[in-house]
Amino acid sequence: MAPQRSIPQITGSGPKRVTVVEVGPRDGLQNERVRVPTATKVQFIEALADAGLKRIEATSFVLPEAVPQLTDAEAVFAQLHRQPGVRYSALTPNMRGLERAEAANVREIAVFTAATDTFVRHNIRMTLEGSLEHLAPVVSRARADGVGVRGYVSTVFGCPYEGAVQPEQGIAVAERLFAMGVQEVSIGDTIGVATPGDVVRWLRAAEGRLPFDQLALHFHDTRGTALANVLVGLEFGIRTFDSTAGGVGGCPFAPGASGNLATEDLLYTLHGLGYETGVDLNKIMLASNIIANCLDHMLPSRVYQAARVTSCLPIGRS
Ligand code: COA
Ligand code: ZN
């Protein structure tokens, strides 16, 4: 029998500070059908920073044809009034992306690959191994230039092409990213299939092999399990979680499905458990309002919806 874990990590003794990494302007908007005007994106990002978020992934410097929603990356960074102490990052797939990001004075990038070869081939037309080889010089150059580097591993818990994914696959990829000089790895449930049991199995397998204080968990709420998965992460000592304001986004592989875990829902739960995030939930809902007006659907965040139903003003735990 595996040793039983008890609740105290979540509600009691562990560190009570959690970092929320807001990925709405990038992961969220890249999965929305509508194209949001640059000025609205900038307003959205500025409102997110006003709410107290210290880490915001603002856009992608990718091939414009690959992600038409984010072709205005240069303009977003040019127009953004950056607040001191806030880390505004951008996704970069390759050296060209890094060069564009550096030219826009971006001080933190995110590189990405996946736990499964077929997903990498579909996403960036490379093998998994090829993508790691390709990323190594990008990471080295960024680090040499003093640019921070986060790495994403997608499809850690399930792949739209390969199905179930063993913990070992994602762990091995994360190890390679750390060995390259990536400072934080975000473990992605890209298609939102993970259950708490899967997360327990994954984190048990990763314990002792990956530095948990440099891991982030990135859940999509496609099947309603994202928050339950966060609780498992907290129990294992993970203190960094990715989310999108309003739950903006979706899943390109499951039309109509909800997207990333919503920042509001994450904050409501964390604050209720006594965690400090430094983020004002009501102000996040004001940021979500900015983007809600542009989208062709209701924002999926449950906390956001509840606030709208029960009052014209945002209410809830702040
Ligand atoms: N920004 C702008 N242009 C880029 C670019 C970038 N980051 N990377 C490559 N290009 C240009 C090249 O300069 C080249 O242009 P040219 O023909 O005028 O010389 C052209 O694109 C083709 O370059 P190539 O290296 O062959 O790239 P590719 O066509 O194989 O595309 C990626 C590979 C990775 C750049 C592209 O698939 C991509 O950006 N994917 C992003 C996918 C994504 O964001 N997914 C979501 C994240 S999980
Ligand atoms: Zn995602």
Short mmCIF file of C-alpha atoms and ligand atoms in Angstrom, two decimals:
data_model
loop_
_atom_site.label_atom_id
_atom_site.label_comp_id
_atom_site.label_asym_id
_atom_site.label_seq_id
_atom_site.Cartn_x
_atom_site.Cartn_y
_atom_site.Cartn_z
CA MET A 1 0.00 0.00 0.00
CA ALA A 2 1.24 3.49 -0.84
CA PRO A 3 1.47 5.80 2.17
CA GLN A 4 -1.68 7.79 2.80
CA ARG A 5 -1.39 11.54 2.35
CA SER A 6 -3.44 13.69 4.65
CA ILE A 7 -5.23 16.96 4.10
CA PRO A 8 -2.97 19.33 6.13
CA GLN A 9 -0.82 20.33 3.12
CA ILE A 10 -3.89 21.88 1.51
CA THR A 11 -5.54 23.58 4.44
CA GLY A 12 -2.76 23.73 6.97
CA SER A 13 0.98 23.61 7.18
CA GLY A 14 2.56 24.05 3.70
CA PRO A 15 3.57 27.43 2.24
CA LYS A 16 0.45 29.56 1.88
CA ARG A 17 1.58 31.66 -1.05
CA VAL A 18 0.50 30.63 -4.55
CA THR A 19 1.62 32.14 -7.84
CA VAL A 20 -1.03 32.41 -10.53
CA VAL A 21 0.32 32.63 -14.07
CA GLU A 22 -2.28 34.31 -16.25
CA VAL A 23 -2.20 32.84 -19.75
CA GLY A 24 -5.51 34.28 -21.03
CA PRO A 25 -4.05 36.77 -23.50
CA ARG A 26 -2.05 33.95 -25.13
CA ASP A 27 -3.42 30.43 -24.50
CA GLY A 28 -6.94 31.79 -24.11
CA LEU A 29 -7.15 34.10 -27.08
CA GLN A 30 -5.32 31.77 -29.48
CA ASN A 31 -8.21 29.33 -29.06
CA GLU A 32 -11.01 31.86 -29.58
CA ARG A 33 -12.72 32.11 -32.96
CA VAL A 34 -12.97 35.89 -32.92
CA ARG A 35 -10.01 38.14 -33.36
CA VAL A 36 -9.75 40.65 -30.57
CA PRO A 37 -8.57 44.16 -31.54
CA THR A 38 -5.05 45.02 -30.36
CA ALA A 39 -6.27 47.93 -28.22
CA THR A 40 -8.67 45.59 -26.37
CA LYS A 41 -5.91 43.05 -25.77
CA VAL A 42 -3.73 45.79 -24.31
CA GLN A 43 -6.58 47.01 -22.09
CA PHE A 44 -7.18 43.41 -20.98
CA ILE A 45 -3.52 42.83 -20.09
CA GLU A 46 -3.30 46.14 -18.25
CA ALA A 47 -6.44 45.30 -16.26
CA LEU A 48 -4.95 41.90 -15.35
CA ALA A 49 -1.84 43.62 -14.01
CA ASP A 50 -4.04 46.13 -12.14
CA ALA A 51 -5.71 43.14 -10.45
CA GLY A 52 -2.36 42.19 -8.92
CA LEU A 53 -1.15 39.44 -11.24
CA LYS A 54 2.64 39.43 -11.39
CA ARG A 55 3.00 37.01 -14.29
CA ILE A 56 1.08 37.42 -17.53
CA GLU A 57 1.73 35.59 -20.79
CA ALA A 58 0.82 38.36 -23.16
CA THR A 59 1.07 36.88 -26.66
CA SER A 60 3.05 34.62 -29.05
CA PHE A 61 5.81 35.38 -31.51
CA VAL A 62 4.91 32.45 -33.72
CA LEU A 63 4.38 32.09 -37.45
CA PRO A 64 1.46 34.45 -38.15
CA GLU A 65 -0.33 31.86 -40.31
CA ALA A 66 -0.09 29.29 -37.49
CA VAL A 67 -1.98 31.47 -34.99
CA PRO A 68 -3.86 34.27 -36.79
CA GLN A 69 -5.35 35.53 -33.50
CA LEU A 70 -1.94 36.65 -32.27
CA THR A 71 -0.34 38.26 -35.32
CA ASP A 72 -0.17 41.61 -33.52
CA ALA A 73 2.43 40.53 -30.94
CA GLU A 74 4.79 43.45 -31.69
CA ALA A 75 1.95 45.96 -31.49
CA VAL A 76 0.70 44.51 -28.20
CA PHE A 77 4.10 44.95 -26.57
CA ALA A 78 4.62 48.37 -28.14
CA GLN A 79 1.32 49.69 -26.78
CA LEU A 80 1.40 48.02 -23.38
CA HIS A 81 2.18 50.18 -20.35
CA ARG A 82 4.24 47.79 -18.31
CA GLN A 83 3.96 47.91 -14.56
CA PRO A 84 7.15 47.49 -12.57
CA GLY A 85 7.35 44.10 -10.88
CA VAL A 86 5.09 42.38 -13.42
CA ARG A 87 6.62 39.73 -15.68
CA TYR A 88 5.06 39.94 -19.16
CA SER A 89 6.10 36.88 -21.15
CA ALA A 90 5.57 35.63 -24.69
CA LEU A 91 5.50 32.24 -26.33
CA THR A 92 8.31 31.72 -28.84
CA PRO A 93 8.61 28.57 -30.95
CA ASN A 94 12.09 29.12 -32.36
CA MET A 95 15.06 31.47 -32.78
CA ARG A 96 13.06 33.78 -35.05
CA GLY A 97 10.45 34.04 -32.29
CA LEU A 98 13.11 34.85 -29.70
CA GLU A 99 14.60 37.54 -31.96
CA ARG A 100 11.20 39.12 -32.42
CA ALA A 101 10.53 38.95 -28.69
CA GLU A 102 13.87 40.53 -27.81
CA ALA A 103 13.30 43.28 -30.37
CA ALA A 104 10.02 44.00 -28.55
CA ASN A 105 11.96 44.15 -25.26
CA VAL A 106 10.34 41.02 -23.85
CA ARG A 107 12.25 39.82 -20.79
CA GLU A 108 10.73 36.36 -20.44
CA ILE A 109 9.84 33.77 -23.06
CA ALA A 110 8.08 30.42 -23.02
CA VAL A 111 9.14 27.58 -25.28
CA PHE A 112 6.95 24.58 -25.91
CA THR A 113 6.98 20.93 -26.77
CA ALA A 114 4.86 17.96 -25.75
CA ALA A 115 4.95 14.57 -24.10
CA THR A 116 3.82 12.88 -27.32
CA ASP A 117 5.52 12.82 -30.69
CA THR A 118 2.35 12.93 -32.80
CA PHE A 119 1.14 16.10 -31.10
CA VAL A 120 4.47 17.84 -31.72
CA ARG A 121 4.38 16.79 -35.38
CA HIS A 122 0.89 18.24 -35.82
CA ASN A 123 1.64 21.42 -33.89
CA ILE A 124 5.04 22.42 -35.24
CA ARG A 125 5.87 19.89 -37.94
CA MET A 126 8.82 18.40 -36.09
CA THR A 127 9.47 15.24 -34.13
CA LEU A 128 9.54 15.46 -30.34
CA GLU A 129 13.27 14.78 -30.36
CA GLY A 130 13.74 17.31 -33.17
CA SER A 131 11.84 19.94 -31.19
CA LEU A 132 14.08 19.47 -28.15
CA GLU A 133 17.20 19.80 -30.30
CA HIS A 134 15.72 22.86 -31.93
CA LEU A 135 14.88 24.51 -28.60
CA ALA A 136 18.28 24.03 -26.95
CA PRO A 137 20.01 26.94 -28.74
CA VAL A 138 16.94 29.15 -28.25
CA VAL A 139 17.04 28.53 -24.50
CA SER A 140 20.82 29.08 -24.33
CA ARG A 141 20.64 32.31 -26.26
CA ALA A 142 17.74 33.62 -24.14
CA ARG A 143 19.55 32.79 -20.91
CA ALA A 144 22.77 34.37 -22.17
CA ASP A 145 20.78 37.51 -22.96
CA GLY A 146 19.28 37.54 -19.47
CA VAL A 147 15.83 36.59 -20.72
CA GLY A 148 13.87 34.24 -18.43
CA VAL A 149 12.67 30.94 -19.90
CA ARG A 150 9.62 28.86 -19.07
CA GLY A 151 9.01 25.57 -20.87
CA TYR A 152 5.66 23.99 -21.63
CA VAL A 153 5.11 20.27 -21.92
CA SER A 154 1.74 19.69 -23.58
CA THR A 155 -0.33 16.48 -23.64
CA VAL A 156 1.14 15.23 -20.36
CA PHE A 157 -2.04 13.42 -19.29
CA GLY A 158 -3.56 12.59 -22.66
CA CYS A 159 -3.03 13.25 -26.34
CA PRO A 160 -5.70 13.80 -28.99
CA TYR A 161 -3.74 11.53 -31.36
CA GLU A 162 -2.06 8.98 -29.08
CA GLY A 163 -4.61 8.67 -26.27
CA ALA A 164 -3.34 7.80 -22.81
CA VAL A 165 0.12 9.05 -21.90
CA GLN A 166 2.36 7.46 -19.28
CA PRO A 167 3.84 9.72 -16.56
CA GLU A 168 7.34 8.75 -17.68
CA GLN A 169 6.86 10.44 -21.07
CA GLY A 170 6.18 13.92 -19.69
CA ILE A 171 8.70 13.57 -16.88
CA ALA A 172 11.48 12.70 -19.35
CA VAL A 173 10.65 15.72 -21.50
CA ALA A 174 10.55 18.03 -18.45
CA GLU A 175 13.97 16.70 -17.37
CA ARG A 176 15.37 17.53 -20.79
CA LEU A 177 13.98 21.07 -20.61
CA PHE A 178 15.49 21.67 -17.17
CA ALA A 179 18.82 20.27 -18.39
CA MET A 180 18.73 22.82 -21.21
CA GLY A 181 18.43 25.72 -18.77
CA VAL A 182 14.67 26.23 -18.67
CA GLN A 183 13.86 27.76 -15.27
CA GLU A 184 10.27 26.60 -14.85
CA VAL A 185 8.32 23.84 -16.57
CA SER A 186 4.57 24.02 -16.95
CA ILE A 187 2.94 20.60 -17.02
CA GLY A 188 0.03 20.79 -19.43
CA ASP A 189 -3.20 18.87 -19.58
CA THR A 190 -3.82 20.31 -23.02
CA ILE A 191 -7.08 18.48 -23.72
CA GLY A 192 -8.41 18.52 -20.17
CA VAL A 193 -8.59 14.78 -19.54
CA ALA A 194 -6.72 14.42 -16.24
CA THR A 195 -8.54 13.28 -13.13
CA PRO A 196 -7.17 13.77 -9.61
CA GLY A 197 -6.03 10.14 -9.62
CA ASP A 198 -3.96 10.76 -12.74
CA VAL A 199 -2.35 13.80 -11.13
CA VAL A 200 -1.52 11.82 -7.98
CA ARG A 201 0.11 9.11 -10.09
CA TRP A 202 2.01 11.67 -12.15
CA LEU A 203 3.32 13.66 -9.19
CA ARG A 204 4.30 10.49 -7.32
CA ALA A 205 6.28 9.39 -10.36
CA ALA A 206 7.89 12.84 -10.67
CA GLU A 207 8.74 13.24 -6.97
CA GLY A 208 12.52 13.25 -6.51
CA ARG A 209 13.12 13.63 -10.24
CA LEU A 210 11.74 17.10 -10.94
CA PRO A 211 12.06 20.19 -8.71
CA PHE A 212 8.49 20.80 -7.55
CA ASP A 213 9.27 24.43 -6.69
CA GLN A 214 10.03 24.98 -10.38
CA LEU A 215 6.93 23.22 -11.72
CA ALA A 216 3.65 24.81 -12.70
CA LEU A 217 0.47 22.89 -13.37
CA HIS A 218 -1.59 23.90 -16.39
CA PHE A 219 -5.06 22.43 -16.44
CA HIS A 220 -7.85 22.77 -18.96
CA ASP A 221 -11.31 22.33 -17.53
CA THR A 222 -12.80 20.46 -20.47
CA ARG A 223 -14.27 17.75 -18.23
CA GLY A 224 -14.70 19.78 -15.06
CA THR A 225 -11.73 18.27 -13.21
CA ALA A 226 -9.28 21.20 -13.25
CA LEU A 227 -9.91 22.50 -9.73
CA ALA A 228 -9.86 19.03 -8.22
CA ASN A 229 -6.52 18.54 -9.96
CA VAL A 230 -5.21 21.80 -8.48
CA LEU A 231 -6.00 20.46 -5.00
CA VAL A 232 -3.84 17.44 -5.70
CA GLY A 233 -1.05 19.75 -6.85
CA LEU A 234 -1.32 21.77 -3.62
CA GLU A 235 -1.21 18.57 -1.61
CA PHE A 236 2.09 17.68 -3.30
CA GLY A 237 3.53 21.13 -2.63
CA ILE A 238 3.09 22.66 -6.09
CA ARG A 239 2.55 26.40 -5.71
CA THR A 240 2.30 27.70 -9.29
CA PHE A 241 -0.82 27.28 -11.45
CA ASP A 242 -1.76 28.58 -14.89
CA SER A 243 -5.22 29.93 -15.66
CA THR A 244 -7.11 32.31 -17.92
CA ALA A 245 -9.34 35.19 -16.83
CA GLY A 246 -12.98 34.26 -17.34
CA GLY A 247 -11.85 30.83 -18.54
CA VAL A 248 -11.29 32.45 -21.92
CA GLY A 249 -10.17 30.01 -24.58
CA GLY A 250 -11.36 26.63 -25.61
CA CYS A 251 -9.99 23.42 -26.90
CA PRO A 252 -9.27 23.14 -30.63
CA PHE A 253 -9.77 19.39 -30.39
CA ALA A 254 -13.14 19.51 -28.63
CA PRO A 255 -15.34 22.19 -30.19
CA GLY A 256 -17.63 23.80 -27.64
CA ALA A 257 -15.61 22.51 -24.72
CA SER A 258 -14.56 24.95 -22.06
CA GLY A 259 -10.97 26.03 -22.05
CA ASN A 260 -8.36 26.65 -19.41
CA LEU A 261 -9.16 26.65 -15.74
CA ALA A 262 -10.60 30.12 -15.05
CA THR A 263 -8.50 32.50 -12.97
CA GLU A 264 -11.61 33.52 -11.00
CA ASP A 265 -12.45 29.92 -10.09
CA LEU A 266 -8.83 29.23 -9.13
CA LEU A 267 -8.63 32.37 -6.96
CA TYR A 268 -12.00 31.73 -5.30
CA THR A 269 -10.88 28.26 -4.28
CA LEU A 270 -7.36 29.26 -3.23
CA HIS A 271 -8.53 32.24 -1.17
CA GLY A 272 -11.21 30.07 0.43
CA LEU A 273 -8.47 27.64 1.48
CA GLY A 274 -6.48 30.48 3.01
CA TYR A 275 -3.86 30.84 0.28
CA GLU A 276 -2.49 34.25 -0.58
CA THR A 277 -2.15 35.13 -4.22
CA GLY A 278 -1.85 38.92 -4.10
CA VAL A 279 -4.59 39.04 -6.74
CA ASP A 280 -7.93 40.80 -6.35
CA LEU A 281 -10.71 38.52 -7.62
CA ASN A 282 -13.16 41.34 -8.23
CA LYS A 283 -10.62 43.17 -10.37
CA ILE A 284 -10.00 40.00 -12.40
CA MET A 285 -13.72 39.99 -13.20
CA LEU A 286 -13.42 43.56 -14.40
CA ALA A 287 -10.61 42.43 -16.72
CA SER A 288 -12.79 39.54 -17.89
CA ASN A 289 -15.58 42.00 -18.70
CA ILE A 290 -13.26 43.76 -21.14
CA ILE A 291 -12.70 40.59 -23.12
CA ALA A 292 -16.25 39.22 -22.69
CA ASN A 293 -17.62 42.03 -24.81
CA CYS A 294 -15.54 40.88 -27.78
CA LEU A 295 -16.22 37.15 -27.69
CA ASP A 296 -18.99 35.18 -29.34
CA HIS A 297 -19.89 33.20 -26.24
CA MET A 298 -20.41 33.55 -22.51
CA LEU A 299 -17.25 33.27 -20.44
CA PRO A 300 -17.21 29.82 -18.82
CA SER A 301 -15.85 30.85 -15.40
CA ARG A 302 -18.42 29.73 -12.83
CA VAL A 303 -17.45 32.42 -10.36
CA TYR A 304 -17.74 35.08 -13.06
CA GLN A 305 -21.16 33.78 -14.10
CA ALA A 306 -22.37 33.63 -10.50
CA ALA A 307 -21.30 37.23 -9.94
CA ARG A 308 -23.19 38.35 -13.02
CA VAL A 309 -26.34 36.50 -12.04
CA THR A 310 -26.41 37.63 -8.44
CA SER A 311 -25.40 41.24 -8.95
CA CYS A 312 -24.53 43.75 -11.61
CA LEU A 313 -21.37 44.33 -9.66
CA PRO A 314 -18.69 41.70 -9.24
CA ILE A 315 -18.93 40.07 -5.86
CA GLY A 316 -17.10 37.29 -4.16
CA ARG A 317 -13.96 36.70 -2.25
CA SER A 318 -11.32 39.23 -3.12
N1 COA B 1 7.75 34.35 -36.46
C1 COA B 1 7.57 34.80 -37.71
N2 COA B 1 7.95 34.13 -38.81
C2 COA B 1 8.51 32.93 -38.63
C3 COA B 1 8.69 32.37 -37.35
C4 COA B 1 8.30 33.14 -36.24
N3 COA B 1 8.44 32.70 -34.99
N4 COA B 1 9.28 31.18 -37.49
C5 COA B 1 9.46 30.97 -38.79
N5 COA B 1 9.01 32.03 -39.48
C6 COA B 1 9.04 32.20 -40.94
C7 COA B 1 10.41 31.94 -41.48
O1 COA B 1 11.18 33.12 -41.43
C8 COA B 1 10.12 31.48 -42.86
O2 COA B 1 9.84 32.60 -43.67
P1 COA B 1 10.40 32.72 -45.16
O3 COA B 1 9.76 31.58 -45.91
O4 COA B 1 9.93 34.05 -45.60
O5 COA B 1 11.88 32.56 -45.03
C9 COA B 1 8.81 30.72 -42.73
O6 COA B 1 8.22 31.20 -41.53
C10 COA B 1 8.97 29.21 -42.61
O7 COA B 1 9.91 28.91 -41.60
P2 COA B 1 10.08 27.45 -40.99
O8 COA B 1 11.24 27.45 -40.06
O9 COA B 1 10.08 26.44 -42.10
O10 COA B 1 8.80 27.31 -40.10
P3 COA B 1 7.54 26.36 -40.31
O11 COA B 1 6.73 26.85 -41.46
O12 COA B 1 7.95 24.93 -40.27
O13 COA B 1 6.74 26.68 -38.95
C11 COA B 1 6.71 27.09 -36.59
C12 COA B 1 7.23 26.23 -37.70
C13 COA B 1 7.04 26.43 -35.28
C14 COA B 1 7.36 28.46 -36.66
C15 COA B 1 5.18 27.27 -36.74
O14 COA B 1 4.58 26.03 -36.93
C16 COA B 1 4.56 27.94 -35.54
O15 COA B 1 4.79 29.13 -35.28
N6 COA B 1 3.73 27.23 -34.80
C17 COA B 1 3.10 27.77 -33.61
C18 COA B 1 2.13 26.79 -33.12
C19 COA B 1 1.56 27.28 -31.82
O16 COA B 1 1.71 28.40 -31.38
N7 COA B 1 0.85 26.39 -31.18
C20 COA B 1 0.24 26.69 -29.94
C21 COA B 1 1.18 26.58 -28.80
S1 COA B 1 1.00 25.09 -27.89
ZN ZN B 2 -3.21 25.33 -22.46
#
